[in-house]
Amino acid sequence: MRPTKLTISAFGPYAGEMTLELERLGDRGIYLITGDTGAGKTTIFDAITFALYGNASGENRKPRMLRSKYALAEARTFVEMEFVYNGKTYRLRRNPEYLRAKQRGEGETKERPDALLELPDGNVITGDRTVTARVEELVGLNREQFSQIAMLAQGSFSRLLSGRTEDRGAIFREIFQTRPYQKFQERLKDKAKGLYGAYADSVKSIGQYAGGVMAEDGERWRAAVESKDLEAMLDLLEEMIREDESGAAGLEQDLKAVRERSGLLGQRLGEARSAAKAQEDAQRAEQELQENRPLFEEAKAVFEREKGRAGEREQLIGEISRAQENLKAYDEHDRLAADSRACQAEAKGMEAVEAAAGNEAETLGLKLQELQEELDRLQTVGEELVAARSAAERLGQNRQRIAAHARELSEYRAEERKLAAAQREYQAADQARRAREGEYQELYQVFLDSQAGILAAGLKPGQPCPVCGSLEHPAPAGRAAAGDGTEERPGARGAGAAIHEAPSRPSHTPVTKEQVDAASRRAKEASDAAAKLSLRAGGVKGSLDQRFERIKEQVEAEIGGWKESWQERIRGAQAKGREAFLEEWKLVLEQLDGVLGRQAEAGEQTIRGLEEQAKRRGQLEVQKKKAAQALENCRERRQEAGKARLRAETRRTELERQIAELKKRLPHGDRAAAEAELTEHRRRLLAMEQALNTAEKRLNEYSGRVSAAEARAQALNQQLEAFYRQQEERCVICAATQGSLSPMQDSSPETQLSPSDWVRQLEAELAGAGEILERLEAGRNRLHHRLETNRLARDNMVRQQAAMEAARQQWTWVKAMADTAAGEVNGKDKITFETYVQMAYFERIIARANARFMVMSGGQYELKRCMEEDGRGKNGLGLSVIDHYNGSERSARTLSGGESFQASLSLALGLSDEIQSQAGGIRLDTMFVDEGFGSLDGESLNLAVKALAGLAEGNRLVGIISHVPELKERIEKQIVVTKEKSGGSRAEIDI
């Protein structure tokens, strides 16, 4: 990867936009980046790194810090770089995040980070992260690797030379990514610590479980715990558990017997309680039966009496039916009367409708007459509107024609300006042509003079001149060069005269034929360009004249029908010349446009008025049609209303006749009397039916009560008899099994116990059994809790014993491995696992560094990895130097300042080579060295430059960042960075 062009804008100390044509430095060799301290020499490398990866080369320079503090508020910060990779050209453009002034309005706006990568095939990739990923894929390096390989920074590798193993290990950890080995060491250490903690936790857990054991013989168990003999503790605990298991089995048998007796007593108590309740219920049923039997007999007599009034009820039902039929006749009378009133109201309504329709018809007739009169006044509005629109159309055509003339005139003026610009371009090109031709003539003359000088330089006394043949050469011509100040030229004299008589000129670089040819080509190119522009200006001039003639023809055609005064005005201006004619024509067009505009506005107003009248005429036609239809409808409604009135009056007469005939058949004078009679009959019937229903309900109620009480008393007495029989049978069984009967078991009628006595006796026996059961269960629970506690303690202690032994065994070998990886084995060198890996890298770096250090030191010094002298701290990455002049080996920290620089630079270059090798053999065509060359003497500086020149072998370009004066004299190709007095810096290439 080799940058060929770099553009920096408002970046770092560079305030404005600056472009470095890096292609001028070539594709190989070394060049110098020099300038004032702090001017921005390293910023050039930062800009290259930022363009590639979006970050500067150093960790302390973040992207948001890259905007120049000297830049103008509206300036844009960006870096654009072209580079060559594998023979193909790429272009990058990238900007960081920064604040800049808004383009519109006041205040600032944040510019987001963005990037663009143009590929050789023309495709473009955009996006900050996307471009960075594509660059890493293309180059094969990330930013850190690129910075380490392509840039040897100030002082960065002096720490590598003079540091201890810890310092070098920290550097190698970041460069060669050996942190996983360090983490592996730490994980081993943490693993050992964790295993020991697990072992200690197991021991602690066993003690805690032992403290929770419940023992009847506490002294014996404490003695076993204090002995710390885990096996003895477990044996004693097992013995205690077996004893408790045996005691628990005996208690379970006792509990079973007591529970069985309690169950039997509970069953008998339930039976006794049921019998006692049955006895109480039987007594209540007998009492209820005695209370309800007299009431039943009374209800039965009342029911029989009400049942005997059935004939009276049948007679009332017949009278009610006849009264209902009479009411239907009254309903017909009311209906006929209502219909009569409705017919009377309808007749009056139709009479009103007939009168209203007559009035409305009269009004509509008057309105129809008014509409016809207004229509007659608007009869010619359509013809007037057509005429007004035709006039407006002709006026619009006139305005369009005037506008076309104005556009033609405007285009003419635009072409005039184009002609002026073309003439100015031609004049400039003609001046350039004359300058190029003068340059060519001068160089050509100098070339001829140089040729004469060359021939004169070969003349020797006594030998003939190759031009004139003379054997004498009194004044041979000297060699001429461009710009030597000679004014006299050979002119028309012969070549021989020029050789023998031309005045002598200062000896400068002669003009070559290639320079003359180049000047000739430039003169021809300038002449061709001027001719091309001349043709272009002539073409524009011809087009302008043609347009003017067209305008004249248009004017003549236009003013033919105008007033004589206007024609004379135009022709008078035409006689004054082209410009006067065009200005007068412009003025006339403007006046006409104003007049026609006002006429068009007045015509539009007239058209709008006529359109409103035409619209009004259409509305009147519609209104006239609607009024005529409404008048016709009015007349029809009047006729229909008259017919409906006659029908209603006829119907009313018929209804009055039917009402008179119906009144003759009705039994009562009015409807109220008939309704009163019907209501009385219904009341009497309802009272008789309610009395019968009440008597029946009362009979059913007392009948049910008596039946239910008899049935309940019978069932309860049967239940009591069964209870007594069961007790007699149990007493017989008890007498047969025990040989005698207790007082509770005497079943003679005189001594037989009641159910209540049985309940009290059984409750007392059940309470005694419950107390025994509670005592046994409490003892069983205490024993069970102790047994479960001790079993759990035994199981946990056995499990922790296995875990403790496994943790102890694993901790033993992990601790040994962790001590080895951490370099903490007694009697061994303190080399960690990570350092052991880094030693391999360090050996290869030293081997690569010695290839250059031997050259820089003139074969005197060679670097060697060694152990630290004091033996303190970590070891394995010590560095010593072998002095081949005296055969001694000593610490690298004893080297002088210049020797230290040589060693540091060699290590830096060796490290760069190793990193590049680790990156897959990727080769960068550009490299930067930013080290302090000021500490070197002249000879050492020669050796250092020689070593760096070796880096540039092949197609590699090496840039040295330094302000040492000796390097300015030794290295021809330079990038010079200068601080500006106004603020900021500038850089330029000096070859």
PDB file of N, CA, C and O in Angstrom, residues 105-161:
ATOM      1  N   GLY A 105     -28.664  30.324   8.316  1.00  0.00           N
ATOM      2  CA  GLY A 105     -29.006  30.740   9.668  1.00  0.00           C
ATOM      3  C   GLY A 105     -27.768  30.808  10.551  1.00  0.00           C
ATOM      4  O   GLY A 105     -26.617  30.748  10.096  1.00  0.00           O
ATOM      5  N   GLU A 106     -28.012  30.942  11.837  1.00  0.00           N
ATOM      6  CA  GLU A 106     -26.948  31.066  12.798  1.00  0.00           C
ATOM      7  C   GLU A 106     -26.805  29.774  13.594  1.00  0.00           C
ATOM      8  O   GLU A 106     -27.640  28.892  13.550  1.00  0.00           O
ATOM      9  N   GLY A 107     -25.693  29.698  14.373  1.00  0.00           N
ATOM     10  CA  GLY A 107     -25.465  28.538  15.218  1.00  0.00           C
ATOM     11  C   GLY A 107     -24.580  27.514  14.542  1.00  0.00           C
ATOM     12  O   GLY A 107     -24.007  27.743  13.461  1.00  0.00           O
ATOM     13  N   GLU A 108     -24.434  26.360  15.206  1.00  0.00           N
ATOM     14  CA  GLU A 108     -23.574  25.297  14.727  1.00  0.00           C
ATOM     15  C   GLU A 108     -24.380  24.020  14.503  1.00  0.00           C
ATOM     16  O   GLU A 108     -25.460  23.848  15.053  1.00  0.00           O
ATOM     17  N   THR A 109     -23.837  23.151  13.675  1.00  0.00           N
ATOM     18  CA  THR A 109     -24.450  21.862  13.419  1.00  0.00           C
ATOM     19  C   THR A 109     -23.385  20.791  13.516  1.00  0.00           C
ATOM     20  O   THR A 109     -22.199  21.056  13.245  1.00  0.00           O
ATOM     21  N   LYS A 110     -23.784  19.595  13.936  1.00  0.00           N
ATOM     22  CA  LYS A 110     -22.834  18.507  14.109  1.00  0.00           C
ATOM     23  C   LYS A 110     -22.716  17.719  12.806  1.00  0.00           C
ATOM     24  O   LYS A 110     -23.705  17.256  12.252  1.00  0.00           O
ATOM     25  N   GLU A 111     -21.478  17.579  12.335  1.00  0.00           N
ATOM     26  CA  GLU A 111     -21.200  16.782  11.140  1.00  0.00           C
ATOM     27  C   GLU A 111     -20.918  15.353  11.591  1.00  0.00           C
ATOM     28  O   GLU A 111     -20.025  15.099  12.393  1.00  0.00           O
ATOM     29  N   ARG A 112     -21.707  14.412  11.095  1.00  0.00           N
ATOM     30  CA  ARG A 112     -21.538  13.019  11.491  1.00  0.00           C
ATOM     31  C   ARG A 112     -20.328  12.401  10.787  1.00  0.00           C
ATOM     32  O   ARG A 112     -19.995  12.790   9.660  1.00  0.00           O
ATOM     33  N   PRO A 113     -19.656  11.429  11.417  1.00  0.00           N
ATOM     34  CA  PRO A 113     -18.531  10.775  10.740  1.00  0.00           C
ATOM     35  C   PRO A 113     -19.014  10.010   9.515  1.00  0.00           C
ATOM     36  O   PRO A 113     -20.046   9.334   9.565  1.00  0.00           O
ATOM     37  N   ASP A 114     -18.263  10.126   8.416  1.00  0.00           N
ATOM     38  CA  ASP A 114     -18.659   9.470   7.174  1.00  0.00           C
ATOM     39  C   ASP A 114     -17.411   9.148   6.372  1.00  0.00           C
ATOM     40  O   ASP A 114     -16.328   9.720   6.616  1.00  0.00           O
ATOM     41  N   ALA A 115     -17.544   8.219   5.445  1.00  0.00           N
ATOM     42  CA  ALA A 115     -16.399   7.809   4.637  1.00  0.00           C
ATOM     43  C   ALA A 115     -16.882   7.334   3.277  1.00  0.00           C
ATOM     44  O   ALA A 115     -18.041   6.923   3.119  1.00  0.00           O
ATOM     45  N   LEU A 116     -15.970   7.396   2.283  1.00  0.00           N
ATOM     46  CA  LEU A 116     -16.259   6.963   0.910  1.00  0.00           C
ATOM     47  C   LEU A 116     -15.010   6.286   0.361  1.00  0.00           C
ATOM     48  O   LEU A 116     -13.898   6.800   0.508  1.00  0.00           O
ATOM     49  N   LEU A 117     -15.189   5.116  -0.250  1.00  0.00           N
ATOM     50  CA  LEU A 117     -14.089   4.384  -0.874  1.00  0.00           C
ATOM     51  C   LEU A 117     -14.463   4.105  -2.318  1.00  0.00           C
ATOM     52  O   LEU A 117     -15.459   3.440  -2.589  1.00  0.00           O
ATOM     53  N   GLU A 118     -13.657   4.659  -3.246  1.00  0.00           N
ATOM     54  CA  GLU A 118     -13.875   4.428  -4.675  1.00  0.00           C
ATOM     55  C   GLU A 118     -12.922   3.340  -5.134  1.00  0.00           C
ATOM     56  O   GLU A 118     -11.696   3.473  -5.027  1.00  0.00           O
ATOM     57  N   LEU A 119     -13.467   2.229  -5.647  1.00  0.00           N
ATOM     58  CA  LEU A 119     -12.681   1.071  -6.067  1.00  0.00           C
ATOM     59  C   LEU A 119     -12.180   1.260  -7.497  1.00  0.00           C
ATOM     60  O   LEU A 119     -12.694   2.106  -8.246  1.00  0.00           O
ATOM     61  N   PRO A 120     -11.190   0.480  -7.895  1.00  0.00           N
ATOM     62  CA  PRO A 120     -10.646   0.629  -9.263  1.00  0.00           C
ATOM     63  C   PRO A 120     -11.695   0.402 -10.352  1.00  0.00           C
ATOM     64  O   PRO A 120     -11.580   0.973 -11.433  1.00  0.00           O
ATOM     65  N   ASP A 121     -12.719  -0.433 -10.094  1.00  0.00           N
ATOM     66  CA  ASP A 121     -13.731  -0.697 -11.124  1.00  0.00           C
ATOM     67  C   ASP A 121     -14.824   0.363 -11.166  1.00  0.00           C
ATOM     68  O   ASP A 121     -15.793   0.227 -11.908  1.00  0.00           O
ATOM     69  N   GLY A 122     -14.678   1.421 -10.373  1.00  0.00           N
ATOM     70  CA  GLY A 122     -15.656   2.503 -10.377  1.00  0.00           C
ATOM     71  C   GLY A 122     -16.745   2.370  -9.332  1.00  0.00           C
ATOM     72  O   GLY A 122     -17.483   3.330  -9.090  1.00  0.00           O
ATOM     73  N   ASN A 123     -16.868   1.215  -8.697  1.00  0.00           N
ATOM     74  CA  ASN A 123     -17.866   1.051  -7.632  1.00  0.00           C
ATOM     75  C   ASN A 123     -17.477   1.887  -6.421  1.00  0.00           C
ATOM     76  O   ASN A 123     -16.280   2.100  -6.153  1.00  0.00           O
ATOM     77  N   VAL A 124     -18.485   2.330  -5.686  1.00  0.00           N
ATOM     78  CA  VAL A 124     -18.259   3.206  -4.535  1.00  0.00           C
ATOM     79  C   VAL A 124     -18.884   2.574  -3.309  1.00  0.00           C
ATOM     80  O   VAL A 124     -20.024   2.109  -3.346  1.00  0.00           O
ATOM     81  N   ILE A 125     -18.120   2.547  -2.199  1.00  0.00           N
ATOM     82  CA  ILE A 125     -18.602   2.050  -0.903  1.00  0.00           C
ATOM     83  C   ILE A 125     -18.674   3.246   0.040  1.00  0.00           C
ATOM     84  O   ILE A 125     -17.747   4.050   0.106  1.00  0.00           O
ATOM     85  N   THR A 126     -19.778   3.379   0.757  1.00  0.00           N
ATOM     86  CA  THR A 126     -19.967   4.498   1.667  1.00  0.00           C
ATOM     87  C   THR A 126     -20.276   3.979   3.065  1.00  0.00           C
ATOM     88  O   THR A 126     -20.641   2.821   3.242  1.00  0.00           O
ATOM     89  N   GLY A 127     -20.139   4.887   4.045  1.00  0.00           N
ATOM     90  CA  GLY A 127     -20.422   4.530   5.439  1.00  0.00           C
ATOM     91  C   GLY A 127     -19.135   4.375   6.215  1.00  0.00           C
ATOM     92  O   GLY A 127     -18.186   3.694   5.764  1.00  0.00           O
ATOM     93  N   ASP A 128     -19.046   4.991   7.388  1.00  0.00           N
ATOM     94  CA  ASP A 128     -17.821   5.018   8.168  1.00  0.00           C
ATOM     95  C   ASP A 128     -17.339   3.602   8.509  1.00  0.00           C
ATOM     96  O   ASP A 128     -16.206   3.229   8.188  1.00  0.00           O
ATOM     97  N   ARG A 129     -18.189   2.794   9.125  1.00  0.00           N
ATOM     98  CA  ARG A 129     -17.761   1.459   9.531  1.00  0.00           C
ATOM     99  C   ARG A 129     -17.607   0.518   8.340  1.00  0.00           C
ATOM    100  O   ARG A 129     -16.719  -0.335   8.321  1.00  0.00           O
ATOM    101  N   THR A 130     -18.478   0.658   7.341  1.00  0.00           N
ATOM    102  CA  THR A 130     -18.404  -0.208   6.172  1.00  0.00           C
ATOM    103  C   THR A 130     -17.090  -0.019   5.422  1.00  0.00           C
ATOM    104  O   THR A 130     -16.434  -0.987   5.021  1.00  0.00           O
ATOM    105  N   VAL A 131     -16.674   1.241   5.261  1.00  0.00           N
ATOM    106  CA  VAL A 131     -15.411   1.523   4.562  1.00  0.00           C
ATOM    107  C   VAL A 131     -14.238   0.988   5.367  1.00  0.00           C
ATOM    108  O   VAL A 131     -13.294   0.405   4.814  1.00  0.00           O
ATOM    109  N   THR A 132     -14.251   1.165   6.710  1.00  0.00           N
ATOM    110  CA  THR A 132     -13.152   0.669   7.545  1.00  0.00           C
ATOM    111  C   THR A 132     -13.024  -0.847   7.402  1.00  0.00           C
ATOM    112  O   THR A 132     -11.911  -1.375   7.261  1.00  0.00           O
ATOM    113  N   ALA A 133     -14.155  -1.551   7.438  1.00  0.00           N
ATOM    114  CA  ALA A 133     -14.112  -3.013   7.299  1.00  0.00           C
ATOM    115  C   ALA A 133     -13.560  -3.412   5.933  1.00  0.00           C
ATOM    116  O   ALA A 133     -12.778  -4.373   5.826  1.00  0.00           O
ATOM    117  N   ARG A 134     -13.932  -2.667   4.868  1.00  0.00           N
ATOM    118  CA  ARG A 134     -13.426  -2.994   3.530  1.00  0.00           C
ATOM    119  C   ARG A 134     -11.931  -2.725   3.425  1.00  0.00           C
ATOM    120  O   ARG A 134     -11.195  -3.500   2.793  1.00  0.00           O
ATOM    121  N   VAL A 135     -11.440  -1.654   4.062  1.00  0.00           N
ATOM    122  CA  VAL A 135      -9.995  -1.352   4.049  1.00  0.00           C
ATOM    123  C   VAL A 135      -9.230  -2.454   4.780  1.00  0.00           C
ATOM    124  O   VAL A 135      -8.178  -2.906   4.322  1.00  0.00           O
ATOM    125  N   GLU A 136      -9.732  -2.887   5.956  1.00  0.00           N
ATOM    126  CA  GLU A 136      -9.055  -3.954   6.693  1.00  0.00           C
ATOM    127  C   GLU A 136      -9.012  -5.231   5.864  1.00  0.00           C
ATOM    128  O   GLU A 136      -8.004  -5.942   5.863  1.00  0.00           O
ATOM    129  N   GLU A 137     -10.102  -5.517   5.146  1.00  0.00           N
ATOM    130  CA  GLU A 137     -10.111  -6.698   4.288  1.00  0.00           C
ATOM    131  C   GLU A 137      -9.123  -6.548   3.132  1.00  0.00           C
ATOM    132  O   GLU A 137      -8.436  -7.508   2.767  1.00  0.00           O
ATOM    133  N   LEU A 138      -9.029  -5.347   2.579  1.00  0.00           N
ATOM    134  CA  LEU A 138      -8.147  -5.109   1.431  1.00  0.00           C
ATOM    135  C   LEU A 138      -6.676  -5.156   1.833  1.00  0.00           C
ATOM    136  O   LEU A 138      -5.873  -5.880   1.230  1.00  0.00           O
ATOM    137  N   VAL A 139      -6.303  -4.387   2.876  1.00  0.00           N
ATOM    138  CA  VAL A 139      -4.903  -4.272   3.276  1.00  0.00           C
ATOM    139  C   VAL A 139      -4.465  -5.476   4.094  1.00  0.00           C
ATOM    140  O   VAL A 139      -3.293  -5.843   4.102  1.00  0.00           O
ATOM    141  N   GLY A 140      -5.409  -6.102   4.814  1.00  0.00           N
ATOM    142  CA  GLY A 140      -5.062  -7.243   5.638  1.00  0.00           C
ATOM    143  C   GLY A 140      -4.573  -6.876   7.016  1.00  0.00           C
ATOM    144  O   GLY A 140      -4.056  -7.730   7.739  1.00  0.00           O
ATOM    145  N   LEU A 141      -4.707  -5.585   7.421  1.00  0.00           N
ATOM    146  CA  LEU A 141      -4.232  -5.120   8.725  1.00  0.00           C
ATOM    147  C   LEU A 141      -5.312  -4.268   9.362  1.00  0.00           C
ATOM    148  O   LEU A 141      -6.024  -3.535   8.668  1.00  0.00           O
ATOM    149  N   ASN A 142      -5.435  -4.361  10.706  1.00  0.00           N
ATOM    150  CA  ASN A 142      -6.280  -3.399  11.397  1.00  0.00           C
ATOM    151  C   ASN A 142      -5.452  -2.175  11.766  1.00  0.00           C
ATOM    152  O   ASN A 142      -4.249  -2.097  11.480  1.00  0.00           O
ATOM    153  N   ARG A 143      -6.085  -1.187  12.429  1.00  0.00           N
ATOM    154  CA  ARG A 143      -5.381   0.066  12.697  1.00  0.00           C
ATOM    155  C   ARG A 143      -4.162  -0.148  13.594  1.00  0.00           C
ATOM    156  O   ARG A 143      -3.088   0.432  13.356  1.00  0.00           O
ATOM    157  N   GLU A 144      -4.318  -0.955  14.656  1.00  0.00           N
ATOM    158  CA  GLU A 144      -3.199  -1.155  15.567  1.00  0.00           C
ATOM    159  C   GLU A 144      -2.017  -1.800  14.851  1.00  0.00           C
ATOM    160  O   GLU A 144      -0.871  -1.373  15.005  1.00  0.00           O
ATOM    161  N   GLN A 145      -2.287  -2.843  14.034  1.00  0.00           N
ATOM    162  CA  GLN A 145      -1.201  -3.505  13.305  1.00  0.00           C
ATOM    163  C   GLN A 145      -0.559  -2.548  12.306  1.00  0.00           C
ATOM    164  O   GLN A 145       0.669  -2.506  12.172  1.00  0.00           O
ATOM    165  N   PHE A 146      -1.364  -1.766  11.608  1.00  0.00           N
ATOM    166  CA  PHE A 146      -0.818  -0.809  10.643  1.00  0.00           C
ATOM    167  C   PHE A 146       0.079   0.215  11.331  1.00  0.00           C
ATOM    168  O   PHE A 146       1.169   0.535  10.849  1.00  0.00           O
ATOM    169  N   SER A 147      -0.376   0.742  12.493  1.00  0.00           N
ATOM    170  CA  SER A 147       0.414   1.743  13.204  1.00  0.00           C
ATOM    171  C   SER A 147       1.730   1.158  13.696  1.00  0.00           C
ATOM    172  O   SER A 147       2.763   1.827  13.701  1.00  0.00           O
ATOM    173  N   GLN A 148       1.717  -0.107  14.131  1.00  0.00           N
ATOM    174  CA  GLN A 148       2.933  -0.732  14.637  1.00  0.00           C
ATOM    175  C   GLN A 148       3.914  -1.075  13.520  1.00  0.00           C
ATOM    176  O   GLN A 148       5.130  -1.030  13.705  1.00  0.00           O
ATOM    177  N   ILE A 149       3.385  -1.418  12.341  1.00  0.00           N
ATOM    178  CA  ILE A 149       4.258  -1.823  11.236  1.00  0.00           C
ATOM    179  C   ILE A 149       4.734  -0.615  10.432  1.00  0.00           C
ATOM    180  O   ILE A 149       5.916  -0.492  10.098  1.00  0.00           O
ATOM    181  N   ALA A 150       3.819   0.282  10.112  1.00  0.00           N
ATOM    182  CA  ALA A 150       4.129   1.373   9.194  1.00  0.00           C
ATOM    183  C   ALA A 150       4.727   2.576   9.887  1.00  0.00           C
ATOM    184  O   ALA A 150       5.261   3.466   9.229  1.00  0.00           O
ATOM    185  N   MET A 151       4.691   2.664  11.251  1.00  0.00           N
ATOM    186  CA  MET A 151       5.138   3.863  11.949  1.00  0.00           C
ATOM    187  C   MET A 151       5.999   3.460  13.140  1.00  0.00           C
ATOM    188  O   MET A 151       5.537   2.770  14.041  1.00  0.00           O
ATOM    189  N   LEU A 152       7.250   3.888  13.125  1.00  0.00           N
ATOM    190  CA  LEU A 152       8.132   3.717  14.274  1.00  0.00           C
ATOM    191  C   LEU A 152       8.150   5.047  15.006  1.00  0.00           C
ATOM    192  O   LEU A 152       8.824   5.991  14.605  1.00  0.00           O
ATOM    193  N   ALA A 153       7.353   5.128  16.118  1.00  0.00           N
ATOM    194  CA  ALA A 153       7.076   6.425  16.733  1.00  0.00           C
ATOM    195  C   ALA A 153       8.177   6.852  17.681  1.00  0.00           C
ATOM    196  O   ALA A 153       8.995   6.050  18.142  1.00  0.00           O
ATOM    197  N   GLN A 154       8.182   8.178  18.010  1.00  0.00           N
ATOM    198  CA  GLN A 154       9.195   8.768  18.872  1.00  0.00           C
ATOM    199  C   GLN A 154       9.222   8.094  20.232  1.00  0.00           C
ATOM    200  O   GLN A 154       8.230   8.010  20.910  1.00  0.00           O
ATOM    201  N   GLY A 155      10.398   7.594  20.660  1.00  0.00           N
ATOM    202  CA  GLY A 155      10.592   7.084  22.001  1.00  0.00           C
ATOM    203  C   GLY A 155       9.854   5.814  22.328  1.00  0.00           C
ATOM    204  O   GLY A 155       9.983   5.288  23.432  1.00  0.00           O
ATOM    205  N   SER A 156       9.040   5.298  21.398  1.00  0.00           N
ATOM    206  CA  SER A 156       8.214   4.143  21.736  1.00  0.00           C
ATOM    207  C   SER A 156       9.057   2.917  22.015  1.00  0.00           C
ATOM    208  O   SER A 156       8.668   2.055  22.800  1.00  0.00           O
ATOM    209  N   PHE A 157      10.257   2.811  21.388  1.00  0.00           N
ATOM    210  CA  PHE A 157      11.039   1.580  21.507  1.00  0.00           C
ATOM    211  C   PHE A 157      12.255   1.729  22.409  1.00  0.00           C
ATOM    212  O   PHE A 157      12.995   0.780  22.608  1.00  0.00           O
ATOM    213  N   SER A 158      12.451   2.928  22.948  1.00  0.00           N
ATOM    214  CA  SER A 158      13.497   3.056  23.966  1.00  0.00           C
ATOM    215  C   SER A 158      13.083   2.285  25.216  1.00  0.00           C
ATOM    216  O   SER A 158      13.929   1.743  25.933  1.00  0.00           O
ATOM    217  N   ARG A 159      11.760   2.221  25.489  1.00  0.00           N
ATOM    218  CA  ARG A 159      11.278   1.429  26.616  1.00  0.00           C
ATOM    219  C   ARG A 159      11.540  -0.046  26.383  1.00  0.00           C
ATOM    220  O   ARG A 159      11.783  -0.799  27.326  1.00  0.00           O
ATOM    221  N   LEU A 160      11.491  -0.493  25.136  1.00  0.00           N
ATOM    222  CA  LEU A 160      11.767  -1.885  24.815  1.00  0.00           C
ATOM    223  C   LEU A 160      13.227  -2.225  25.074  1.00  0.00           C
ATOM    224  O   LEU A 160      13.569  -3.341  25.451  1.00  0.00           O
ATOM    225  N   LEU A 161      14.107  -1.220  24.900  1.00  0.00           N
ATOM    226  CA  LEU A 161      15.534  -1.452  25.103  1.00  0.00           C
ATOM    227  C   LEU A 161      15.895  -1.409  26.582  1.00  0.00           C
ATOM    228  O   LEU A 161      16.622  -2.272  27.082  1.00  0.00           O
TER     229      LEU A 161
END
